[in-house]
Tab-separated table of C-alpha atoms in Angstrom:
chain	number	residue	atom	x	y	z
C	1	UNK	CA	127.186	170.268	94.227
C	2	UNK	CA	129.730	172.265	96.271
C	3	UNK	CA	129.423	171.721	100.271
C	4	UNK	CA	129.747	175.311	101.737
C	5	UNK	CA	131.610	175.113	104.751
C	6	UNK	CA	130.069	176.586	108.200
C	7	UNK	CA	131.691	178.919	110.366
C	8	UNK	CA	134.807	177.299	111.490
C	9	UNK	CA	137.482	177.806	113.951
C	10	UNK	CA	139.706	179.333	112.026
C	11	UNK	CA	137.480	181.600	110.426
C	12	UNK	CA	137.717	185.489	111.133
C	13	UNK	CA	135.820	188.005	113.512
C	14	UNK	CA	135.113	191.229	111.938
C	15	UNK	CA	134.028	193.671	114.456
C	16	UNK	CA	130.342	194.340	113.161
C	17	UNK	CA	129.348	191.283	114.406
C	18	UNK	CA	126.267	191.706	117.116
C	19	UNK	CA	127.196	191.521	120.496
C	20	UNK	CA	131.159	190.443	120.438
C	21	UNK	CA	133.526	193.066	121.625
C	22	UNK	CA	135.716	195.355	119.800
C	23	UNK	CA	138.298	192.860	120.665
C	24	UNK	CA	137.294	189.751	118.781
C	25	UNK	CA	138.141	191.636	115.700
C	26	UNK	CA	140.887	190.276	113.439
C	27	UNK	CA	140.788	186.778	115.775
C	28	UNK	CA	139.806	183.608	114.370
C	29	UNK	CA	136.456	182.013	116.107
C	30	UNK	CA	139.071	179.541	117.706
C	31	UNK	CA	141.613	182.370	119.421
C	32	UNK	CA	138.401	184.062	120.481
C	33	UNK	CA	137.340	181.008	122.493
C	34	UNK	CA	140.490	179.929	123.583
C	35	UNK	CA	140.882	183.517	125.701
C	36	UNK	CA	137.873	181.712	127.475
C	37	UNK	CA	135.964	185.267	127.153
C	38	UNK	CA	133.698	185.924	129.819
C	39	UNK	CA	130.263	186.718	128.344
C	40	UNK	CA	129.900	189.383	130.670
C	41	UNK	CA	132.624	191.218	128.325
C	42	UNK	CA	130.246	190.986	125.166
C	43	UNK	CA	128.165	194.301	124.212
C	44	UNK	CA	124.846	194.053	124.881
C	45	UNK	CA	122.227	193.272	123.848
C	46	UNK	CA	122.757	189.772	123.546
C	47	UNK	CA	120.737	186.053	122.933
C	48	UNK	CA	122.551	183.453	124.723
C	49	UNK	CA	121.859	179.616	124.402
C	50	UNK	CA	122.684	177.255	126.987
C	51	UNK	CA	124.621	174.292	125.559
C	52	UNK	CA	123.151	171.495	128.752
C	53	UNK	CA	119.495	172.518	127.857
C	54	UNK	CA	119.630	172.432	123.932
C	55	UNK	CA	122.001	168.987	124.402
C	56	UNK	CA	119.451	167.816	126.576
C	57	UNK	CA	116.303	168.938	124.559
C	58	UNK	CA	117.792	166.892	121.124
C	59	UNK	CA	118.531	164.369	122.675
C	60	UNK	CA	114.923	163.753	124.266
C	61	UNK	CA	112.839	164.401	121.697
C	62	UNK	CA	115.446	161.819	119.159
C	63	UNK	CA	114.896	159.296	122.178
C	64	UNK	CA	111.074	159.902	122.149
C	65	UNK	CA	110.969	159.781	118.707
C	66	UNK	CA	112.643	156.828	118.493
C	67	UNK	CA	111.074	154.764	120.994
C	68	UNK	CA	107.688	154.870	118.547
C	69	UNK	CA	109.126	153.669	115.571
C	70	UNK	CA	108.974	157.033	113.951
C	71	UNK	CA	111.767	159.385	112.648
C	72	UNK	CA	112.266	163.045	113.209
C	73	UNK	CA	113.220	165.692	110.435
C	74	UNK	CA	113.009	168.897	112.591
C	75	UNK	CA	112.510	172.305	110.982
C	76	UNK	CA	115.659	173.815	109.793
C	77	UNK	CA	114.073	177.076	109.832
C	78	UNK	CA	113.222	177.439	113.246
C	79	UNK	CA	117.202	177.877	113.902
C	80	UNK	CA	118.727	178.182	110.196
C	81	UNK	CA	122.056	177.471	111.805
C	82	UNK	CA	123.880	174.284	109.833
C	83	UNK	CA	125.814	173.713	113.005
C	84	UNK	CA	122.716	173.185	115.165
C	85	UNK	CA	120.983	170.841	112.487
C	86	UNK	CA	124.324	168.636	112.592
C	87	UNK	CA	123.368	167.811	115.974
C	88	UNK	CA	119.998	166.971	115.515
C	89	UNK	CA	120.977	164.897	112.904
C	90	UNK	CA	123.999	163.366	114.888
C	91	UNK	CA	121.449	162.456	117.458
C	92	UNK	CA	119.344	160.559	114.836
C	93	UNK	CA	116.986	162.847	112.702
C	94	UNK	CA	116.857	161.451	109.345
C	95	UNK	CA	116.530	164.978	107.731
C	96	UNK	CA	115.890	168.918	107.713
C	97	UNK	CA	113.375	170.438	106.265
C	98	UNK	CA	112.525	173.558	105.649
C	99	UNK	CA	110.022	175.963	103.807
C	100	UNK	CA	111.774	178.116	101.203
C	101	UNK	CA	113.936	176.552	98.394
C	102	UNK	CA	116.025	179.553	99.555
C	103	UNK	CA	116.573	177.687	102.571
C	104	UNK	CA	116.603	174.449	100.878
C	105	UNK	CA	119.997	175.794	98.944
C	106	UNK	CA	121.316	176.623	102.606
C	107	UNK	CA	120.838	173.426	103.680
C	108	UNK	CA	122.024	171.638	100.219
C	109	UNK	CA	125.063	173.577	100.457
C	110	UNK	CA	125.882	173.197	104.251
C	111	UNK	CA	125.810	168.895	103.320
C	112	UNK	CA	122.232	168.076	105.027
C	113	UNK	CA	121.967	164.817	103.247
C	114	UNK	CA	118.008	164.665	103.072
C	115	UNK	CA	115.735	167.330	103.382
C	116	UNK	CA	112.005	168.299	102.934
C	117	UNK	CA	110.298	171.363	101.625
C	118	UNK	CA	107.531	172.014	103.227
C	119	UNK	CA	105.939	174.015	100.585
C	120	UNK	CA	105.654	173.533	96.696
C	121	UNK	CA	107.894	175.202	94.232
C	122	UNK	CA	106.384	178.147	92.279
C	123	UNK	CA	109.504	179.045	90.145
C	124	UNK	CA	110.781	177.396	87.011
C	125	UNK	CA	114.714	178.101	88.017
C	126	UNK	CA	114.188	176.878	91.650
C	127	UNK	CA	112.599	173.444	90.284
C	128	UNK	CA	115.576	173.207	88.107
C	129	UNK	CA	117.926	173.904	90.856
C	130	UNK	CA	116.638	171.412	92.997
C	131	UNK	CA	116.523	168.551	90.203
C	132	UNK	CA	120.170	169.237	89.661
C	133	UNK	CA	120.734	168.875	93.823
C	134	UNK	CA	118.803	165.830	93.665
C	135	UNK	CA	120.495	164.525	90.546
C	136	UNK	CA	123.984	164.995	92.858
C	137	UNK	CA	122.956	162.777	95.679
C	138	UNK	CA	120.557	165.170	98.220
C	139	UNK	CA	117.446	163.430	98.647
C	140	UNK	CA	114.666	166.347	98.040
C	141	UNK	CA	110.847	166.082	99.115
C	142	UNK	CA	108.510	169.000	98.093
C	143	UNK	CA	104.905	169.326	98.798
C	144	UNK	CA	102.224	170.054	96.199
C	145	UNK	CA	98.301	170.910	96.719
C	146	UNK	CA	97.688	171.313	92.957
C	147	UNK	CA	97.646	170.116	88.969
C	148	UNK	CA	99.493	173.669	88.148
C	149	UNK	CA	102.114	172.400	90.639
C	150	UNK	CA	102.846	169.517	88.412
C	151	UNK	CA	102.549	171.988	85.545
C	152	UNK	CA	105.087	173.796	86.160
C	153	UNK	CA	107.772	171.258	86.970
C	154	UNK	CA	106.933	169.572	83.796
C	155	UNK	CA	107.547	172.434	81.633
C	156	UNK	CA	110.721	172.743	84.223
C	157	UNK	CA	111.813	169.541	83.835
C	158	UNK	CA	110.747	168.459	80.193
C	159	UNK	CA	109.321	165.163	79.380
C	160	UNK	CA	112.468	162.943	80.323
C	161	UNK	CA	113.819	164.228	83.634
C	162	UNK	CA	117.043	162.085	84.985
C	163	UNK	CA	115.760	162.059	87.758
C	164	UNK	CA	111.850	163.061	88.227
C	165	UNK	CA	111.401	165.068	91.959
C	166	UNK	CA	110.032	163.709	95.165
C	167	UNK	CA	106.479	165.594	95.961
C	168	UNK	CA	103.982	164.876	98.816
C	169	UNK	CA	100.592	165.670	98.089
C	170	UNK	CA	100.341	168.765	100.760
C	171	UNK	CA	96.645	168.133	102.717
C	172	UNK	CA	94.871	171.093	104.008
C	173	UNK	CA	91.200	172.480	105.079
C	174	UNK	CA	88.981	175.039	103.405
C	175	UNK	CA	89.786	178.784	104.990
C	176	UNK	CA	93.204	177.209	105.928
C	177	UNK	CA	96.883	177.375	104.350
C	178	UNK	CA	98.038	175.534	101.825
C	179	UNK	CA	96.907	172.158	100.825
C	180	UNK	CA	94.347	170.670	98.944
C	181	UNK	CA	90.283	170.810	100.306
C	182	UNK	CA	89.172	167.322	100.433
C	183	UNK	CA	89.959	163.581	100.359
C	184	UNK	CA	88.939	163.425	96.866
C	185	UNK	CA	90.983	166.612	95.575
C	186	UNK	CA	93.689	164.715	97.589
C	187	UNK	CA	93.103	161.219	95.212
C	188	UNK	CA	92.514	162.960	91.986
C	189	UNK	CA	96.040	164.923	92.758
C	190	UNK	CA	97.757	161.774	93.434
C	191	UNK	CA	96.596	159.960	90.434
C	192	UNK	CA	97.701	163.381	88.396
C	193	UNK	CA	101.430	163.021	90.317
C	194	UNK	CA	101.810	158.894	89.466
C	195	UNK	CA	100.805	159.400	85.595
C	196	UNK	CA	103.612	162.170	85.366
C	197	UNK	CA	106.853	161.287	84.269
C	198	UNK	CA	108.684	164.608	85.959
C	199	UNK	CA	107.020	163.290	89.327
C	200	UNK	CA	107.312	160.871	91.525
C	201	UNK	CA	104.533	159.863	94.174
C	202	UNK	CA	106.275	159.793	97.632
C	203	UNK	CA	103.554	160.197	100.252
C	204	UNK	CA	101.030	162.775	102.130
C	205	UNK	CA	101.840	165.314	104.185
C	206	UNK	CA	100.591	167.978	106.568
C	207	UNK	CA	100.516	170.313	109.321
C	208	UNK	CA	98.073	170.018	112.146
C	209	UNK	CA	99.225	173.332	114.089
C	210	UNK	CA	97.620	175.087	111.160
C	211	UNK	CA	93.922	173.973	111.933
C	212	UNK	CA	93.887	173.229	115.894
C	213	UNK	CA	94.391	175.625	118.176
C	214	UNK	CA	95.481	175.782	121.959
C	215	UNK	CA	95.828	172.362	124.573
C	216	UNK	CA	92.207	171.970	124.947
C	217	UNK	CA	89.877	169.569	124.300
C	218	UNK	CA	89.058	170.975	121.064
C	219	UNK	CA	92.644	171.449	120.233
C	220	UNK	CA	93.821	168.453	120.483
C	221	UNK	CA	90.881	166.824	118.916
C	222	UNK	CA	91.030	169.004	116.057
C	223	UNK	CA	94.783	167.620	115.496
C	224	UNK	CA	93.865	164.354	115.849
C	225	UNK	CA	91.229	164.588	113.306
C	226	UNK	CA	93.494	166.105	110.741
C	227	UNK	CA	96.052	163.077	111.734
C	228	UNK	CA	92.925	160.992	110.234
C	229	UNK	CA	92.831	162.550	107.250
C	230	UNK	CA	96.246	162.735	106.475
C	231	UNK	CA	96.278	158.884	107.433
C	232	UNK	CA	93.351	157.925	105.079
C	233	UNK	CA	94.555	159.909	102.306
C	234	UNK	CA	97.837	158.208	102.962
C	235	UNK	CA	95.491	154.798	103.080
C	236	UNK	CA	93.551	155.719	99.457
C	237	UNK	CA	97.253	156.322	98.101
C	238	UNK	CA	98.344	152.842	98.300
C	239	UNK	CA	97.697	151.541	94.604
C	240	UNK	CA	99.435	154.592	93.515
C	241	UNK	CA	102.731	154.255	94.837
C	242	UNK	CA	105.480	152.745	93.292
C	243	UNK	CA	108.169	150.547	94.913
C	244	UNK	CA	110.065	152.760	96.382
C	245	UNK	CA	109.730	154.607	100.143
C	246	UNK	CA	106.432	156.728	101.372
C	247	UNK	CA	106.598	159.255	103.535
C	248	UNK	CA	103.598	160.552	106.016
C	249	UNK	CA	104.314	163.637	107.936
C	250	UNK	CA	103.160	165.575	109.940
C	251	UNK	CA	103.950	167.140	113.821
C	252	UNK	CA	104.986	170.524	114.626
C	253	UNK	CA	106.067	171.645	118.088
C	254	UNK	CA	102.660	172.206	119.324
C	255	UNK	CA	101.092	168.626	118.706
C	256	UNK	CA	103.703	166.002	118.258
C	257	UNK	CA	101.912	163.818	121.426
C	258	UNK	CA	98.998	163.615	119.623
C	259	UNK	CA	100.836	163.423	116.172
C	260	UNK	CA	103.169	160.157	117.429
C	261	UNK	CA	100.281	158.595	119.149
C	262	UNK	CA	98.531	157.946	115.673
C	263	UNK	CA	101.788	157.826	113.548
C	264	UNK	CA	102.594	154.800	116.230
C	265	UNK	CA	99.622	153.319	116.117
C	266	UNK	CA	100.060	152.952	111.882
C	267	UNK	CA	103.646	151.912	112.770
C	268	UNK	CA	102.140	149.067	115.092
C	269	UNK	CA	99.733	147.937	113.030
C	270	UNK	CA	102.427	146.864	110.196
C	271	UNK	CA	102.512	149.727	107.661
C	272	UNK	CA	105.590	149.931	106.033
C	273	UNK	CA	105.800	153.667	105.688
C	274	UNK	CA	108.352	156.395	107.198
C	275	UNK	CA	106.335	157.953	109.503
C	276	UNK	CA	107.997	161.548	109.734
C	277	UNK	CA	107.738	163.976	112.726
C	278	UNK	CA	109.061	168.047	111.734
C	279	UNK	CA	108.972	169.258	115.428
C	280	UNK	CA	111.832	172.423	114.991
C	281	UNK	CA	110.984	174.398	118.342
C	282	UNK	CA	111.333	172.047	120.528
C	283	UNK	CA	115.453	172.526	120.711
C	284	UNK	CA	115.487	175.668	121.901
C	285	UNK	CA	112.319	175.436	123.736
C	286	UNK	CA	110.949	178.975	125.389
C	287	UNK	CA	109.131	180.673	128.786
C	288	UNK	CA	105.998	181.593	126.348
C	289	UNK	CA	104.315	180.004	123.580
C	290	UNK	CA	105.850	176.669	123.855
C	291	UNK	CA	106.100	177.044	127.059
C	292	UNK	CA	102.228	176.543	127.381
C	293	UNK	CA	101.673	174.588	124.326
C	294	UNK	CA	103.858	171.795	124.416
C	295	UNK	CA	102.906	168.785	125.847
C	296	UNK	CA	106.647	168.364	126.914
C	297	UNK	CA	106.919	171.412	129.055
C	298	UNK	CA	108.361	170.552	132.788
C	299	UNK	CA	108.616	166.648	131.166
C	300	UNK	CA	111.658	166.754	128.936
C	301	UNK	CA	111.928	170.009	127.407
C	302	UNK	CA	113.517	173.172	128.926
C	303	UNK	CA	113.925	176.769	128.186
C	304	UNK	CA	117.954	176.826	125.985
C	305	UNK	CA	117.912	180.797	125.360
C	306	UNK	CA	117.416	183.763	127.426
C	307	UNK	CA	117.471	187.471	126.247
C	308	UNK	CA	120.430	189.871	127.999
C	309	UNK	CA	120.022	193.583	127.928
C	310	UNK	CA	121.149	196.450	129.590
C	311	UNK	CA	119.559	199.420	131.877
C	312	UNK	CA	120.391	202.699	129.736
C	313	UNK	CA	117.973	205.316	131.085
C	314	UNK	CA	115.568	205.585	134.348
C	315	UNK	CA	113.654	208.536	133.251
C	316	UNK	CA	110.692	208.010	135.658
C	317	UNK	CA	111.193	206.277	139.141
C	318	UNK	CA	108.822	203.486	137.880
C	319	UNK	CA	109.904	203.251	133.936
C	320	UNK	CA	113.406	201.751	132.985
C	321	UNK	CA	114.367	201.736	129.129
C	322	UNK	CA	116.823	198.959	128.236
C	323	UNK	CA	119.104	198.397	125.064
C	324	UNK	CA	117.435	195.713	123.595
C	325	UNK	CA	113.986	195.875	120.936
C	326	UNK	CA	112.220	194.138	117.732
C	327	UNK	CA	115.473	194.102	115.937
C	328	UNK	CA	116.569	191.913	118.974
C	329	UNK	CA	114.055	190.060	120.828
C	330	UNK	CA	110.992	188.171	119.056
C	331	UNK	CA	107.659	189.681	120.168
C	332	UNK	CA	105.176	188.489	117.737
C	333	UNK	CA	103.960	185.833	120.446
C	334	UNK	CA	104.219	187.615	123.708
C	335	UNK	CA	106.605	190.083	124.979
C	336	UNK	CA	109.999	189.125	126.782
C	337	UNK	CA	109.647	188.338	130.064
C	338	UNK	CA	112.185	190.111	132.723
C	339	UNK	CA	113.421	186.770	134.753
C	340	UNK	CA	115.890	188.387	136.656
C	341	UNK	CA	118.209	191.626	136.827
C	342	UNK	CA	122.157	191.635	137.769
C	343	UNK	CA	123.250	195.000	139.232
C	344	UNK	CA	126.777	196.202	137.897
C	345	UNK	CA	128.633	195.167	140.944
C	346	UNK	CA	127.512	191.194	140.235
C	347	UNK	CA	124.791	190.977	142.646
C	348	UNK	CA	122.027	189.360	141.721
C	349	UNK	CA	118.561	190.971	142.275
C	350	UNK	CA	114.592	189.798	142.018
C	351	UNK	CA	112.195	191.928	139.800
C	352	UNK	CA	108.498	191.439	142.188
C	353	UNK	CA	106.233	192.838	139.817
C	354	UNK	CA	108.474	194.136	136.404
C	355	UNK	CA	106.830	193.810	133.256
C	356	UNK	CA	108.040	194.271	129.716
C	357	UNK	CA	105.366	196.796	128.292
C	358	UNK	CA	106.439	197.865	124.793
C	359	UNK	CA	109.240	197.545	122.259
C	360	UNK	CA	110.687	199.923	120.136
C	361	UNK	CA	113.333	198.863	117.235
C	362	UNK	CA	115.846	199.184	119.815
C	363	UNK	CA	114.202	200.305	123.069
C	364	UNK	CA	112.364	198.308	125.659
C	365	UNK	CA	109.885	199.904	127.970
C	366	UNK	CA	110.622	198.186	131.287
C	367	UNK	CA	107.663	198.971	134.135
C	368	UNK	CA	109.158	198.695	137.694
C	369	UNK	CA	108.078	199.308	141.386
C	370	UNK	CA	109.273	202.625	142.084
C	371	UNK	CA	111.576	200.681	144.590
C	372	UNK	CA	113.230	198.674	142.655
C	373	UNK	CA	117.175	199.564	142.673
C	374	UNK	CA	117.538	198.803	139.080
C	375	UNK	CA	120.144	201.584	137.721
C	376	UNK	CA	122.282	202.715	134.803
C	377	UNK	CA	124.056	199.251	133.359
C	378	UNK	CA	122.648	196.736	134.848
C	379	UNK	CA	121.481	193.711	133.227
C	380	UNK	CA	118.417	192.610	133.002
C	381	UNK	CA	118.270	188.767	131.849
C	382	UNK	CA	114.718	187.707	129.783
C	383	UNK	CA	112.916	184.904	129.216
C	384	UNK	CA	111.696	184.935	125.195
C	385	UNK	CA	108.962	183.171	123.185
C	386	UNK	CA	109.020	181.550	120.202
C	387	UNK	CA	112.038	180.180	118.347
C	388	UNK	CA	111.321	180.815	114.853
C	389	UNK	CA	111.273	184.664	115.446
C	390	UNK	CA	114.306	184.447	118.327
C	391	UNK	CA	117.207	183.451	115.498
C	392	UNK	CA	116.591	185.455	112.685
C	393	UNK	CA	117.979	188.859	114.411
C	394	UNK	CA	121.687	187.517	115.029
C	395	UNK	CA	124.286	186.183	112.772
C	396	UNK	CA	126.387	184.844	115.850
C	397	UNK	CA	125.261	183.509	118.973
C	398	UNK	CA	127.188	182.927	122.185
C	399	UNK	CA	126.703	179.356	123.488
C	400	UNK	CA	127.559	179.074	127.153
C	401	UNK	CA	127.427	175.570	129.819
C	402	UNK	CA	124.450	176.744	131.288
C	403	UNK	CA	121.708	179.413	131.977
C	404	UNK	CA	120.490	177.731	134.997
C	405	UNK	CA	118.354	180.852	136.166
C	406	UNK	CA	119.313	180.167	140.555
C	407	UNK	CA	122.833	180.593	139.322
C	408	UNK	CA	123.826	182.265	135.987
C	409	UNK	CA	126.370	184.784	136.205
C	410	UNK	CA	127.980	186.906	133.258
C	411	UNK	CA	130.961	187.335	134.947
C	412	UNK	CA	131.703	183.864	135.504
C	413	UNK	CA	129.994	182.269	132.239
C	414	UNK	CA	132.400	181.647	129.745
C	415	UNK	CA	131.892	181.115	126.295
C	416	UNK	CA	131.914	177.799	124.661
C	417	UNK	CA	130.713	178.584	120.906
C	418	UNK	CA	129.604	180.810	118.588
C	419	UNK	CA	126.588	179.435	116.591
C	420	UNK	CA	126.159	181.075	112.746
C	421	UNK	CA	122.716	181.326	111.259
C	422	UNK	CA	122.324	181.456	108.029
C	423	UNK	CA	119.200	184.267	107.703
């Protein structure tokens, strides 16, 4: 299958694109950078990585990873940007995965080499799609929970496939997502996927962040007690495989302590199986969600985007309204929260007791002391939460050295790359 290229350096600006200025239009990505623009000259509002923190965060979690005898194929979809899972798979992941077979053709087409969906196919033409991928040298995993699953890819497929797919049996709990009910449901699946001829059996797989909940105690031992089932219906799988590898997976962003500690254990004790972390938030980190639910908050992992908007109205001494709202920030798991504020003339200023109330589609409701000097155009620089709903608003995003929050400055950051996502 054709590779579609990424955004390159000499591809063109148009000037719709979020956030650059009217004068990036007509330049190529690479004449754009090589002016060394300042990002203080984009339009705001703007999401910013920092190129030190998400270098830094790939590179500990591959090392981590590593170090337990386990491999890593982060979610794709936490960033859908091709040029961001290159590094993560330059630093060692062995795939991508990701949850739509939309996504899946993103990632087919941008060369990821292996990659897992984490969900089961539901549509005859997708199936087919994927077989042909597969058939052209992408390794594919899907996931199924069901006999229909296997219906359907038959009937896809016919009754001599060239190649049959890759599927997981996908383990879940009753009131939960997707996956099937019980051990037994799990067995009687697998012995269903090994007598099929369009199928091939290629391990278990689930995801733990879907049935514990916080870093409690009972958190963290309901993760670990999913871990156990996944590894004993991996266990009751064994005279079902064939030759070839097995995959167990599990590990979001939330658990993956708790995930490697048992994957490691299994590694340790001799099995022969490719023990597969999908951690996808953890390049990009955040000051919210993650940053109270990872275990490797303050111990690895650091904050690698920050929200920029800009002060457009003061109607009340203690109200600001900025430039930025849902179609910018993500706000399904907190609010932003206002790090810092830089006043027009460069200085930088404090904000003792601000608070990010409310978002509009493209209004922020910004409640200030009625002292605070904040004023028309000045910048007010956020802290966001949760990855997955921080990329999908932009189709370019500025990559600067650092966001180092004692020392960041607009005028004097310059940009170093524009990341494309592929939403």
């Amino acid at each position: 299958m054709p590779s579609e290229r990424v955004l390159g350096p000499d591809d063109l600006l148009i000037g719709n694109h979020k956030g650059l200025p009217a004068a990036a239009a007509g330049l190529t990505v690479a004449e754009f950078l090589a002016r060394e623009p300042r990002l203080a000259e984009l339009w705001t509002p703007l999401l910013v990585l920092d190129r030190g923190a998400l270098d830094d965060n790939i590179a500990f979690l591959a090392g981590w990873v590593a170090a337990r005898g386990l491999e890593l194929m982060p979610h794709g979809k936490t960033t859908m940007a091709p040029a961001l899972w290159q590094r993560q798979l330059d630093a060692g992941a062995t795939g991508i995965t990701v949850a739509t077979p939309w996504q899946l053709r993103v990632a087919v087409d941008a060369g990821v080499p292996a990659v897992m969906l984490a969900n089961q196919f539901a549509q005859t033409e997708a199936i087919r799609w994927a077989a042909e991928a597969a058939a052209s040298g992408t390794r594919i995993w899907s996931w199924v929970d069901g006999p229909a699953t296997i219906d359907l890819i038959e009937h896809a497929l016919g009754d001599a496939p060239a190649r049959p797919l890759e599927v997981l049996v996908d383990l879940g709990r009753p009131g939960g997502r997707t996956g099937v009910r019980s051990l037994g449901a799990a067995v009687a699946l697998a012995e269903r996927i090994a007598a099929s001829p369009a199928v091939r059996l290629a391990g278990v797989a689930g995801y733990e962040g879907a049935i514990a909940h916080g870093r409690g105690p009972e958190g963290l031992a309901a993760a670990r007690a999913f871990v156990d089932e996944i590894l004993a219906a991996h266990d009751a799988f064994r005279p079902l495989y064939d030759d070839g590898d097995v995959l167990v997976t599990a590990g979001g962003s939330a658990y993956p302590d708790v995930v490697g500690a048992a994957f490691a254990a299994a590694v340790a004790g001799g099995d022969s199986a490719r023990f597969v972390l999908r951690s996808g938030a953890y390049i990009v980190h955040d000051h919210g969600y993650y940053r109270q639910n990872s275990p490797f908050e303050g111990a690895g992992l650091r904050p690698a985007a920050r929200g920029i908007a800009r002060v457009i109205s003061r109607p009340e001494s203690g109200l600001v309204l900025i430039d930025a709202g849902k179609r910018d920030f993500p706000y399904d798991e907190g609010l932003p929260v206002p790090l810092y504020a830089i006043a027009s003339d460069g200085g930088r200023m404090p904000l003792p007791g601000a608070e990010l109330t409310k978002l509009n589609d493209q209004h922020g409701f910004l409640r200030v002391t009625p002292a605070s000097p904040l004023a028309l155009g000045d910048l007010v620089v956020f802290g966001l939460s949760h990855p997955c709903t921080m990329f999908d608003k932009w189709r370019l995003v500025p990559v600067v050295d650092t966001l180092d929050d004692e020392s960041f400055d607009p005028a004097g950051a310059t940009l170093v790359d524009l990341v494309e996502t592929r939403f």
